[in-house]
Coordinates of C-alpha atoms in Angstrom, one line a residue:
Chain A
X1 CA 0.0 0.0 0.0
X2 CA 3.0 2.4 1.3
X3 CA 4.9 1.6 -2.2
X4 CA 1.9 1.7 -4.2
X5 CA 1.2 5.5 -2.9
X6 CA 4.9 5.8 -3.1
X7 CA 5.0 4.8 -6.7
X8 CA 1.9 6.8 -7.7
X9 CA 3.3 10.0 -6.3
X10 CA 6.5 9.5 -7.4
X11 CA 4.6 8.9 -11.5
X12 CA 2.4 11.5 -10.6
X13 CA 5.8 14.1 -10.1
X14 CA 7.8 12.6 -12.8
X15 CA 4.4 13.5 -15.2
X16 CA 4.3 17.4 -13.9
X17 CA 7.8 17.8 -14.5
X18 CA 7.9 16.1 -17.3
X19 CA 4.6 18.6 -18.5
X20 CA 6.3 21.7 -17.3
X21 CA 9.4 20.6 -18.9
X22 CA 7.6 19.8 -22.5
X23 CA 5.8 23.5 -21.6
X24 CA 9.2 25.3 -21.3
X25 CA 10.8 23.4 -24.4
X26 CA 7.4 24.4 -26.4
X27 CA 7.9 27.9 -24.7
X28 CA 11.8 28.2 -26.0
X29 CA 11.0 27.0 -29.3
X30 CA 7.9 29.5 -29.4
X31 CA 10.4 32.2 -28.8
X32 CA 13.1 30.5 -31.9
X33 CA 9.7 30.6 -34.0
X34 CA 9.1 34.5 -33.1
X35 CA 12.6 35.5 -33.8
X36 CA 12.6 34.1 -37.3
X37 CA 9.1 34.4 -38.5
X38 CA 9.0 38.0 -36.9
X39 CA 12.8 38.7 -38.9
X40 CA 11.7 37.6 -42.2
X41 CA 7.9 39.2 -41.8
X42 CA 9.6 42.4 -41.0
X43 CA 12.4 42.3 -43.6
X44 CA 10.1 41.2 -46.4
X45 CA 7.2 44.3 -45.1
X46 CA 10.5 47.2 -45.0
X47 CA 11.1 45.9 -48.5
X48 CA 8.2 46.0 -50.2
X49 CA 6.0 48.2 -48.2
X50 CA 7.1 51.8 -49.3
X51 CA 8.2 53.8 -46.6
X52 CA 5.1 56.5 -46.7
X53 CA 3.1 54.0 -48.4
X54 CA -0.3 54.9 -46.1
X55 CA -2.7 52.8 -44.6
X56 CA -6.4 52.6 -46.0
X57 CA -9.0 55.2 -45.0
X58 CA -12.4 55.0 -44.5
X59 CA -15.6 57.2 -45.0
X60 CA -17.5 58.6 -41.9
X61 CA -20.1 56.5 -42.6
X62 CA -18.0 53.5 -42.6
X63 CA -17.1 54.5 -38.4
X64 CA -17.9 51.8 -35.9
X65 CA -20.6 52.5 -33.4
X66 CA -19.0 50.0 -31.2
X67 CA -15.4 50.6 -31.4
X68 CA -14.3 48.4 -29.0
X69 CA -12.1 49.6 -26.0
X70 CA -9.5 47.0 -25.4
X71 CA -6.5 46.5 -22.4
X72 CA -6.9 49.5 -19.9
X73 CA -9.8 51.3 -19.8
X74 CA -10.0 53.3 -17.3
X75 CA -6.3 53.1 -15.4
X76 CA -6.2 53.0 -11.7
X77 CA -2.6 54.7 -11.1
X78 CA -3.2 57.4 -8.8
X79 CA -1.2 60.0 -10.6
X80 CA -3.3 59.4 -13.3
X81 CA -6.6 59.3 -11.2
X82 CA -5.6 62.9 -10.2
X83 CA -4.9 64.3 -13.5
X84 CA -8.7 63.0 -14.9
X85 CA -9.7 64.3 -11.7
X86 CA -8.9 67.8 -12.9
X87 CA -10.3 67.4 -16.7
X88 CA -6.5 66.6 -17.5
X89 CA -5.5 70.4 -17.3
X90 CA -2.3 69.7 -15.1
X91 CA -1.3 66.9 -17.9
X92 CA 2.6 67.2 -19.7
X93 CA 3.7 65.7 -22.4
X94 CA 7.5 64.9 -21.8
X95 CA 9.3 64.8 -25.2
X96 CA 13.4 63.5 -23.5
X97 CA 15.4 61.0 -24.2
X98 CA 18.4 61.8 -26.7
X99 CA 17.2 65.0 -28.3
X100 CA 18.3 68.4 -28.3
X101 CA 15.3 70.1 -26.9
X102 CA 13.5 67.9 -24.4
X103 CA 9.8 69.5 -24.4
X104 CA 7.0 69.4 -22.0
X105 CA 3.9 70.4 -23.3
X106 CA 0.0 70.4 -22.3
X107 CA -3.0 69.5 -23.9
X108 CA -3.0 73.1 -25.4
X109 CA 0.2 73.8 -26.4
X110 CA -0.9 70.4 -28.8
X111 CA -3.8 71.6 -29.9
X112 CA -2.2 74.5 -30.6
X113 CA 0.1 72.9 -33.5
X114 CA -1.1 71.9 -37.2
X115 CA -3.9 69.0 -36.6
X116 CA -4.1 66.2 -38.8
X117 CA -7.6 63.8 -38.8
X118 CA -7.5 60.6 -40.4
X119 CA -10.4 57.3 -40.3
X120 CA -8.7 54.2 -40.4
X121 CA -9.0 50.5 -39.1
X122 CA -7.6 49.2 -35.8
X123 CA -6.9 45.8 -36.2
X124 CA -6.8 44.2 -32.9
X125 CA -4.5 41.0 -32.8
X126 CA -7.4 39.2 -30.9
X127 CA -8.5 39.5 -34.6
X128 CA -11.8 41.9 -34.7
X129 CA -11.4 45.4 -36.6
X130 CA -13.1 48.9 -35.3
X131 CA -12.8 51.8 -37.8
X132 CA -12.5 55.4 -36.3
X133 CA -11.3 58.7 -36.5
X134 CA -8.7 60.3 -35.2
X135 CA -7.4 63.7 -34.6
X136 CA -4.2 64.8 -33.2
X137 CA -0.2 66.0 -34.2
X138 CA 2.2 64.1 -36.0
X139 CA 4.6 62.6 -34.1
X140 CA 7.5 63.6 -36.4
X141 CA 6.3 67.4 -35.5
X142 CA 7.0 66.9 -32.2
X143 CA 10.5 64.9 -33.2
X144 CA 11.2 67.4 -35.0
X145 CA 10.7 70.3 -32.4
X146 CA 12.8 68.7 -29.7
X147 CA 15.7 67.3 -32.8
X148 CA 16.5 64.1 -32.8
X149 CA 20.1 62.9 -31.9
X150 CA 21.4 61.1 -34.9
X151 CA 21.8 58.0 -32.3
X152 CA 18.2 57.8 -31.4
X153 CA 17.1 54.6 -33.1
X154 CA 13.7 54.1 -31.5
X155 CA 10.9 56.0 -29.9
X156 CA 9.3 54.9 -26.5
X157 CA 6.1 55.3 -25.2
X158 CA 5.4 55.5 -21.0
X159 CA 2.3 55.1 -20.1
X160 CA 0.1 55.3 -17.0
X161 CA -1.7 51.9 -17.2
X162 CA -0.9 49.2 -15.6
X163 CA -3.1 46.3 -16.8
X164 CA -3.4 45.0 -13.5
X165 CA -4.5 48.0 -12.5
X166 CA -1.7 47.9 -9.3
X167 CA -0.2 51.0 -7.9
X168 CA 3.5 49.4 -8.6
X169 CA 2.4 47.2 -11.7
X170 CA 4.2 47.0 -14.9
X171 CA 3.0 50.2 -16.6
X172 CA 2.1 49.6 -20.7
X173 CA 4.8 50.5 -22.8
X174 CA 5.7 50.3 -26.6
X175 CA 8.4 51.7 -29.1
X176 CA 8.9 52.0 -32.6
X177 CA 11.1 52.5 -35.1
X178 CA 11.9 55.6 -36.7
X179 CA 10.2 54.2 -40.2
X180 CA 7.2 54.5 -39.0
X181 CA 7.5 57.0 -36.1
X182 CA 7.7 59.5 -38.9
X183 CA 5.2 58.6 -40.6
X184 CA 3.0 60.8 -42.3
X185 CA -0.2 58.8 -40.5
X186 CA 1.5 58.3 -37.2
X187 CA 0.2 60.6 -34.7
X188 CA -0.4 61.5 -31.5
X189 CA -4.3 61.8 -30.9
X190 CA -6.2 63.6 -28.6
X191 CA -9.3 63.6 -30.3
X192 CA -11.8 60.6 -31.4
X193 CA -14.8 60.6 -33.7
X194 CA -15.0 64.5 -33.4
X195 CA -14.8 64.3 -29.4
X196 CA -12.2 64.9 -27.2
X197 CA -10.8 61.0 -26.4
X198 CA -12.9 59.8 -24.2
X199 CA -11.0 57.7 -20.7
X200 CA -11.7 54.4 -22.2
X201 CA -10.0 54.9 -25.6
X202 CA -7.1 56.4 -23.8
X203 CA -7.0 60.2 -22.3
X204 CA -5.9 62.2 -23.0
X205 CA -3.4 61.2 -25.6
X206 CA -2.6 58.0 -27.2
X207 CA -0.4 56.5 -30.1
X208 CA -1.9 56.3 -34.0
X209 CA 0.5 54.1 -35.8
X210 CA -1.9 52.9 -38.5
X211 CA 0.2 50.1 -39.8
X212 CA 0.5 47.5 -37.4
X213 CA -1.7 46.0 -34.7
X214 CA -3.8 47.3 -32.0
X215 CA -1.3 46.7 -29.1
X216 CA 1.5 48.8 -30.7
X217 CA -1.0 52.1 -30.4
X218 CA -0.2 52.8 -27.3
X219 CA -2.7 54.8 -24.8
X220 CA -2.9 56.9 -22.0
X221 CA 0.8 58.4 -23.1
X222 CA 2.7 60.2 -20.4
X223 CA 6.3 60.3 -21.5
X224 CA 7.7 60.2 -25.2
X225 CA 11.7 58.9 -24.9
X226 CA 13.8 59.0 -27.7
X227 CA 16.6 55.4 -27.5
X228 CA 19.3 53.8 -28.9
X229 CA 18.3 50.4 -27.4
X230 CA 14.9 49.5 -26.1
X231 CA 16.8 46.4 -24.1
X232 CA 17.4 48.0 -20.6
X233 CA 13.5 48.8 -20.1
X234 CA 10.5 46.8 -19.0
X235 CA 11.7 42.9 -20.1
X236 CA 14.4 44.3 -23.0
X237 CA 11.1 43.1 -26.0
X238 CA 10.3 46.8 -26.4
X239 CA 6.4 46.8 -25.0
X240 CA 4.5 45.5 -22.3
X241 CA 3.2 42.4 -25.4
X242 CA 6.1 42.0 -26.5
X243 CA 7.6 41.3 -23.5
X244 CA 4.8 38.5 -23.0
X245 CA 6.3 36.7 -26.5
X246 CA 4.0 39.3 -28.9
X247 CA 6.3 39.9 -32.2
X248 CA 7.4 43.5 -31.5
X249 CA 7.2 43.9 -35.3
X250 CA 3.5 44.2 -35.5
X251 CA 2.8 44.8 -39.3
X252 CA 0.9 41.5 -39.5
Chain B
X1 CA -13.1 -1.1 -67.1
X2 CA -13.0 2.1 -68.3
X3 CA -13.2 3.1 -72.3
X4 CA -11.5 6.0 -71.8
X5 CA -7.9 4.8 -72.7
X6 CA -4.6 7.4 -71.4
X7 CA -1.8 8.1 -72.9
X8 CA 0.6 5.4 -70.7
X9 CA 3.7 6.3 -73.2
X10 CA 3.3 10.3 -72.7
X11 CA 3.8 9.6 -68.8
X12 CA 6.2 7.0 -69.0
X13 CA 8.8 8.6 -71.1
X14 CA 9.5 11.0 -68.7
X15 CA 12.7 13.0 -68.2
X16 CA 15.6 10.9 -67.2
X17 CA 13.5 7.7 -69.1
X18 CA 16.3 5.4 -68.2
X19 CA 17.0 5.5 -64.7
X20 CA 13.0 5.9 -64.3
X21 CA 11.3 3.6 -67.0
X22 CA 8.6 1.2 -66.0
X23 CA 10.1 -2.3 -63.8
X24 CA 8.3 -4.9 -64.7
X25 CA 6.7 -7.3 -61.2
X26 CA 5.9 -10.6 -60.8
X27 CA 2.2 -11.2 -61.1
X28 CA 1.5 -9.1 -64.1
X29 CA 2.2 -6.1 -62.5
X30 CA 4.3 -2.8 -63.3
X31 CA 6.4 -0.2 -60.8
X32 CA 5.6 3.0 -62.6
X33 CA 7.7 6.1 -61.6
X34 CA 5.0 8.6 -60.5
X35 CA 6.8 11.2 -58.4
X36 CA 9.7 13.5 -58.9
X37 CA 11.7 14.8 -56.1
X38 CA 10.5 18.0 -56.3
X39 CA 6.3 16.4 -55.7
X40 CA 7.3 14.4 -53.3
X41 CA 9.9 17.2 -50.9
X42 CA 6.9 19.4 -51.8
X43 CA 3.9 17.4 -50.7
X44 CA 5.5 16.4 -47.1
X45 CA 6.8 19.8 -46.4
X46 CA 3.2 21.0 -47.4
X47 CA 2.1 18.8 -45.1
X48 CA 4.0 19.7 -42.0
X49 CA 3.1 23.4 -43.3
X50 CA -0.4 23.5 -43.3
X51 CA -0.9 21.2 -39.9
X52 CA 0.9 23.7 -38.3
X53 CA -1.4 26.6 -39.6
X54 CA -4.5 24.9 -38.9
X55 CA -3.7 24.0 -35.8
X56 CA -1.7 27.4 -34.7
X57 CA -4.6 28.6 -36.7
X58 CA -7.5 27.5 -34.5
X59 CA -5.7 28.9 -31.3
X60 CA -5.6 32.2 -33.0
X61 CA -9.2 32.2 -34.2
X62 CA -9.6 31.2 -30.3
X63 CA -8.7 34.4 -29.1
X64 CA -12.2 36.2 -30.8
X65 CA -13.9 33.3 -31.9
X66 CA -16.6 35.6 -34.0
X67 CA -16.5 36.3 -37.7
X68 CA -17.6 38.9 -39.5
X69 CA -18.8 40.1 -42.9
X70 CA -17.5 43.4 -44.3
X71 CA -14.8 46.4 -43.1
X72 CA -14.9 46.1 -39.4
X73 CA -16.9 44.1 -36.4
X74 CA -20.0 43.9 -35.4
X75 CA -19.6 42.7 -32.2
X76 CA -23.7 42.9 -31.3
X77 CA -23.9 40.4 -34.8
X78 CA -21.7 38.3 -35.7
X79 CA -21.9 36.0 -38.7
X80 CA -20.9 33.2 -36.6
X81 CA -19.5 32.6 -33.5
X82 CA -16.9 29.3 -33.8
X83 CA -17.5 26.5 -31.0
X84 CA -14.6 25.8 -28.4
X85 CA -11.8 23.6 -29.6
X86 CA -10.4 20.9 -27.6
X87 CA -6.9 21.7 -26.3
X88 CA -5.3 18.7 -28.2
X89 CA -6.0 20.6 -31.5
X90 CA -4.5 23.2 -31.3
X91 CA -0.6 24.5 -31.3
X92 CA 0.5 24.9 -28.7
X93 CA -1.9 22.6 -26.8
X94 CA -3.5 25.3 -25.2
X95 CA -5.1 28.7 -25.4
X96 CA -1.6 30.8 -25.9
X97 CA -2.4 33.7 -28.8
X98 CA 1.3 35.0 -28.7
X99 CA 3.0 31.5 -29.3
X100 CA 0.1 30.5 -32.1
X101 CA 1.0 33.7 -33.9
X102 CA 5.0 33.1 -33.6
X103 CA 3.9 28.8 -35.4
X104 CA 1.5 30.2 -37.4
X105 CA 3.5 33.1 -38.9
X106 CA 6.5 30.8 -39.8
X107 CA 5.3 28.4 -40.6
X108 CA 3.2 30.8 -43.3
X109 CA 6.8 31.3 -44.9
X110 CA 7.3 27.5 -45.3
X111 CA 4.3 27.2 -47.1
X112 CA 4.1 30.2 -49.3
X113 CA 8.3 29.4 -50.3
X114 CA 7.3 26.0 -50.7
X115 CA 4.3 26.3 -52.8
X116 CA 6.0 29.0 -55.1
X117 CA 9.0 26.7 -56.0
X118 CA 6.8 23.7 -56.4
X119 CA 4.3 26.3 -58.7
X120 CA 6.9 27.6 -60.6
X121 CA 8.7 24.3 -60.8
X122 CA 5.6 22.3 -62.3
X123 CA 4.8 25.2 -64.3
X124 CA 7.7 25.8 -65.9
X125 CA 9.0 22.1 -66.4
X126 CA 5.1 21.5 -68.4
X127 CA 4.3 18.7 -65.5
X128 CA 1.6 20.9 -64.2
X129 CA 0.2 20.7 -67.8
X130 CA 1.0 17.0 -68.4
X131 CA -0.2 15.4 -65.1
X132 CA -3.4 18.2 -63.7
X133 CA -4.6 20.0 -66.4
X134 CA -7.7 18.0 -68.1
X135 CA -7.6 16.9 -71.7
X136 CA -10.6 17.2 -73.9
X137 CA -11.4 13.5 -72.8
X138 CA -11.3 14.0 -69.5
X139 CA -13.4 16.5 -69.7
X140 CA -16.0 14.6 -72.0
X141 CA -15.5 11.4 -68.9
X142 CA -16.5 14.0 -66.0
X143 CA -20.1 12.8 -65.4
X144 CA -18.8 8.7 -66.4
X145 CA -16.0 9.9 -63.7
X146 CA -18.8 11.1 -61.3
X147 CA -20.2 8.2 -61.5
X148 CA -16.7 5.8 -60.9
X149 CA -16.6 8.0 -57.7
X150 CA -20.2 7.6 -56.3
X151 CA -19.2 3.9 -56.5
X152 CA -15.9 4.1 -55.1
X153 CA -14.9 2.4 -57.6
X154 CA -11.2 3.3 -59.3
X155 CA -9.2 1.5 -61.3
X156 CA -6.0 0.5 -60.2
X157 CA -4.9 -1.0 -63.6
X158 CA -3.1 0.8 -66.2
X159 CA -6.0 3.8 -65.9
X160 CA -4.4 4.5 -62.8
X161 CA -1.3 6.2 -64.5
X162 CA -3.0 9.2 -65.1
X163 CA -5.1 10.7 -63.0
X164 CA -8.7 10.9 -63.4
X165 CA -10.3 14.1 -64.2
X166 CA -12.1 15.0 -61.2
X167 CA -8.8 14.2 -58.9
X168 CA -7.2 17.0 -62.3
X169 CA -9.8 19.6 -61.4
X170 CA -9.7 18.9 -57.6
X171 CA -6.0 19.3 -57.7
X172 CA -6.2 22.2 -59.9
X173 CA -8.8 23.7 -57.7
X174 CA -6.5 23.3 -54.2
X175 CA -3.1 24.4 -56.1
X176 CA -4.5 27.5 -57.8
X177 CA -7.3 28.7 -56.1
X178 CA -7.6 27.5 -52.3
X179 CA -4.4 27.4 -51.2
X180 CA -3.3 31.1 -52.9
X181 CA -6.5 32.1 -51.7
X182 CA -5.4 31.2 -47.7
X183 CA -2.0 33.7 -48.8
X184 CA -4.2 36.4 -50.3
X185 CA -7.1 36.0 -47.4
X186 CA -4.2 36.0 -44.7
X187 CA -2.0 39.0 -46.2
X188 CA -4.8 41.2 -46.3
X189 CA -5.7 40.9 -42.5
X190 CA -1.7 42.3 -42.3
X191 CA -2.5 46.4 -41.6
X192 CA 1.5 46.6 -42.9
X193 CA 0.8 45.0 -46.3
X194 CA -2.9 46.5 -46.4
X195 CA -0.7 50.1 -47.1
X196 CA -0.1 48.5 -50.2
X197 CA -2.8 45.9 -51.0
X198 CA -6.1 48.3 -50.4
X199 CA -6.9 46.6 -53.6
X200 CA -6.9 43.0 -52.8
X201 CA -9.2 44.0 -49.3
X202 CA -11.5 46.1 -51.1
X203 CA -12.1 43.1 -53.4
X204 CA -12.8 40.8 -50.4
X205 CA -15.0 43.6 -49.2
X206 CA -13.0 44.6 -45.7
X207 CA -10.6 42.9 -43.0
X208 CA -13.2 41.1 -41.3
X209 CA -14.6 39.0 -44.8
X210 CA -11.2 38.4 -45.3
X211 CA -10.6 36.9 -41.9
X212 CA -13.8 35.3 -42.6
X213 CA -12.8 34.1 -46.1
X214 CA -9.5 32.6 -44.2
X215 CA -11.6 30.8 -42.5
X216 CA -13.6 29.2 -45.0
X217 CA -10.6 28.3 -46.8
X218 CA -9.0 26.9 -44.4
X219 CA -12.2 24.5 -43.9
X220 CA -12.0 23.8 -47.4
X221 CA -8.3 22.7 -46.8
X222 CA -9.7 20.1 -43.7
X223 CA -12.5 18.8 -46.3
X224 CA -9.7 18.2 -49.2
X225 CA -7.6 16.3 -46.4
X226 CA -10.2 14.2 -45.3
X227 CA -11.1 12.8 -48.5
X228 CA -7.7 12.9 -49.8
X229 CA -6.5 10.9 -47.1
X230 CA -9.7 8.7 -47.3
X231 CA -9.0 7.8 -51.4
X232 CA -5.2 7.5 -50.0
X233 CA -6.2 4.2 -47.9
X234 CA -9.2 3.2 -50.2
X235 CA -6.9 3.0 -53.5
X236 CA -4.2 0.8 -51.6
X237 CA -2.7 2.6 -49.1
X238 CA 0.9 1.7 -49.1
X239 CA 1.1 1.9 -52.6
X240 CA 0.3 5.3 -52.5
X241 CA 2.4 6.2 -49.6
X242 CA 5.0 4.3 -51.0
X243 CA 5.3 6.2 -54.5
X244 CA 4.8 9.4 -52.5
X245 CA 7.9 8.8 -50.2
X246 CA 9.9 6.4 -53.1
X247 CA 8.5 7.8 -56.5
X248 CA 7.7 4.4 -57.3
X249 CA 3.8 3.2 -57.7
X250 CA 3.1 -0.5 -58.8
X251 CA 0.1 -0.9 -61.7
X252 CA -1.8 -3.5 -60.7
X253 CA -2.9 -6.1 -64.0
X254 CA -5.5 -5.2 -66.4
X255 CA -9.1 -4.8 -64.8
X256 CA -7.9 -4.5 -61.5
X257 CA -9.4 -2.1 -59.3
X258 CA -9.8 -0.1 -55.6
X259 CA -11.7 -1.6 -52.5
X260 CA -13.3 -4.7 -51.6
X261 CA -14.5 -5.1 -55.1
X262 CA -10.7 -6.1 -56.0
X263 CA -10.8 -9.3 -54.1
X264 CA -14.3 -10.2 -55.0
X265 CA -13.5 -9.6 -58.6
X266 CA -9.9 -11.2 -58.5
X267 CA -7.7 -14.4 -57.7
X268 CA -6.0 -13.9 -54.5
X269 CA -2.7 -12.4 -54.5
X270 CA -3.5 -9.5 -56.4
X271 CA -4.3 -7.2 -53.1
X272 CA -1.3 -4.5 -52.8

């Protein structure tokens, strides 16, 4: 009886581990798959995608009634609970990193620069769409304003969310690359639908880059950084997805 | 039998005729080279290919198991909502949306690679015209054909060397239409290649009919497998997994056909 429960326990531990160690194997080779598929889809999309080449647009008629609201939708951090608090008037934009010019700029001083409005898809990766419009300034305006250092390779976006909506959570975070951060579609939007962005959709500023997926738009911006290398923040993958095994090359 | 008589010689003098000409077999019967190198490294790799994309495929489709018709989601609507699919099926062997993506997306290059060289291969080299595309008498033998099929009944004689012409237009169908239709479906859901392929998404009428169209593809794909493989055991299985691993298929003697129908009709000895 002893040996019997002996030797069941001792088949039932030999099974986890042997589970959890077919799990990590599947895991590492998940992460071999990534690199390569992700290399070649991003290679292949640089080449033959023209650099300006713009995503589709859409009438107003076309606009989703339901545009879903995905991730965060209304962040719990209490720096940002504060600035909602007060209709977002104490809100910054911090443009830093290696530039020139670091800026710091409210809601205003945004609106104040040349507004661009564009309808276009959001293509979740979940896999739904939701067409809307957006209004807001190009991101290369602001790039340009604060100049660039010529080693700045990437721009990152800091958020306030954290999706688990903990004060010391892992707040969302993307980058991309300077192809597409200038863009002539990619900008910063503060408007949605003809209404100021509403909480859910990501107040008061969030991320247009209308070529890739959903996740790479990112919301609720607080800080704009201008990097070299991506690898010393969050998990090194460049975004809060990616560093949960999304491709960080989202064009597909 | 069959009064629709093939061209045997066409087929058998086949590049490199010497090292591949027909061996003769005991028992009246004939190995027939029937597949190059390039069908046979083709077909597996396919294999592997799209096995991984269905099944990387349905863990995707798990993570918003709706579908739509048109530009964007009606999430009130749907066309369809998919039912839940065992664990087992999918890759990996549980609801993971960032590790199906990383199978499913290179996995996408192994078949679109493979399935160019084979297309321009058999294209260029005339096979695709010798072996799939239907000759005036085929065509003429569809509805005879039909009926051959409703039976299950298939020669396995010297008929067999070419292939009939609903296995031609099935073929035909799968290399040219389904199968570039999964590449063309699955590009367009890509927002980076949709900068340049508006025209291909505005022909499929939006992102979600071309998810939706994926979709139905890939369902065609599953019903081409099952019967495929089903004909594959029914017509003498390792004869048919033989010439597709060796090249080599043996022609059974005149009159012989598929199924039960062979041992009813002939001595004993003759099964494959």
């Amino acid at each position: 009886m002893n040996r019997r429960r002996w030797l069941a326990g001792a088949l039932a531990t030999a099974g986890t581990a042997m589970l959890s160690a077919c799990n990590q194997a599947g895991t590492a080779l998940a992460e071999q798959a990534r690199r390569m598929g992700e290399g070649l889809t991003r290679r292949a999309q640089r080449l033959v995608v023209p650099r300006d080449a713009l995503a589709p647009t859409y009438s107003r008629a076309e606009i989703s009634p339901d545009f879903k609201a995905n991730g965060s939708i209304d962040p719990a951090a209490a720096d940002y609970r504060a600035l909602k608090a007060g209709g977002f008037a104490g809100y910054r934009l911090v443009v830093d990193g290696l530039v020139e010019r670091p800026l710091s700029l409210s809601l205003a001083d945004l609106r104040r620069r040349p507004a661009q409005s564009q309808i276009t898809k959001h293509d979740c990766v979940e896999g739904w769409t939701s067409i809307g419009e957006w209004t807001g300034v190009r991101l290369e305006t602001l790039l340009e304003e604060a100049g660039l250092k010529p080693s700045a390779k990437y721009i990152v976006f800091h958020c306030f969310d954290a999706l688990d909506q903990q004060e010391d959570g892992d707040r969302y975070y993307e980058s991309i690359d300077l192809v597409d951060a200038r863009h002539p579609q990619t900008i910063l939007a503060y408007d949605m639908n003809g209404e100021v962005l509403p909480v859910p959709h990501g107040a008061p500023l969030r991320l247009r880059v209308e070529r890739q997926l959903g996740y790479k738009h990112a919301k609720y911006i607080r800080r704009i950084e201008a990097v070299e290398s991506f690898a010393h923040l969050g998990g090194g993958k460049g975004g809060y997805w990616e560093d949960r095994g999304y491709e960080w090359f989202a064009g597909i | 039998m069959s009064d629709t008589v093939a061209d045997p010689p066409a087929v058998a003098v086949a590049p490199a005729a010497e090292a591949h000409a027909d061996r003769v077999l005991p028992g009246g019967r004939v190995d027939t080279w029937r597949h190059p190198t390039t069908v046979r490294v083709s077909h597996w790799l396919n294999v592997i290919a799209v096995i991984v994309l269905l099944m990387s495929g349905l863990n995707i489709l798990a993570a918003h198991p709706h579908l739509y018709w048109g530009l964007r989601s009606t999430f009130a609507e749907p066309w369809i909502n998919t039912p839940r699919v065992p664990d087992w099926l999918m890759i990996p062997q549980a609801r993971n949306l960032a590790q199906a993506r990383n199978w499913h997306f290179l996995f996408a290059w192994v078949f679109v690679v493979n399935g160019l060289i084979y297309l321009s291969w058999s294209l260029l080299t005339g096979r695709f015209r010798r072996r799939l595309l239907p000759t005036g008498a085929d065509l003429r033998g569809f509805w005879p054909s039909v009926v051959e099929h409703a039976r299950f009944h298939f020669p396995t004689d010297d008929h067999a060397r070419a292939y009939n012409v609903i296995q031609k237009l099935t073929y035909m169908a799968m290399v040219l239409v389904v199968l570039p239709l999964m590449l063309v479906t699955g590009l367009s859901m890509s927002p980076g290649f949709n900068a340049i392929g508006g025209v291909l998404l505005e022909i499929m009428g939006g992102r979600q009919s071309a998810r939706t169209l994926h979709f139905i593809s890939a369902g065609l794909i599953v019903g081409f497998i099952v019967v495929h493989v089903g004909l594959v055991i029914w017509t003498g299985f390792f004869n048919n997994m033989r010439s597709m691993i060796t090249g080599w298929f043996v022609i059974q003697p005149e009159g012989s056909t598929a199924g039960p129908k062979l041992r009813r009709n002939k001595d004993e000895g003759e099964a494959p």
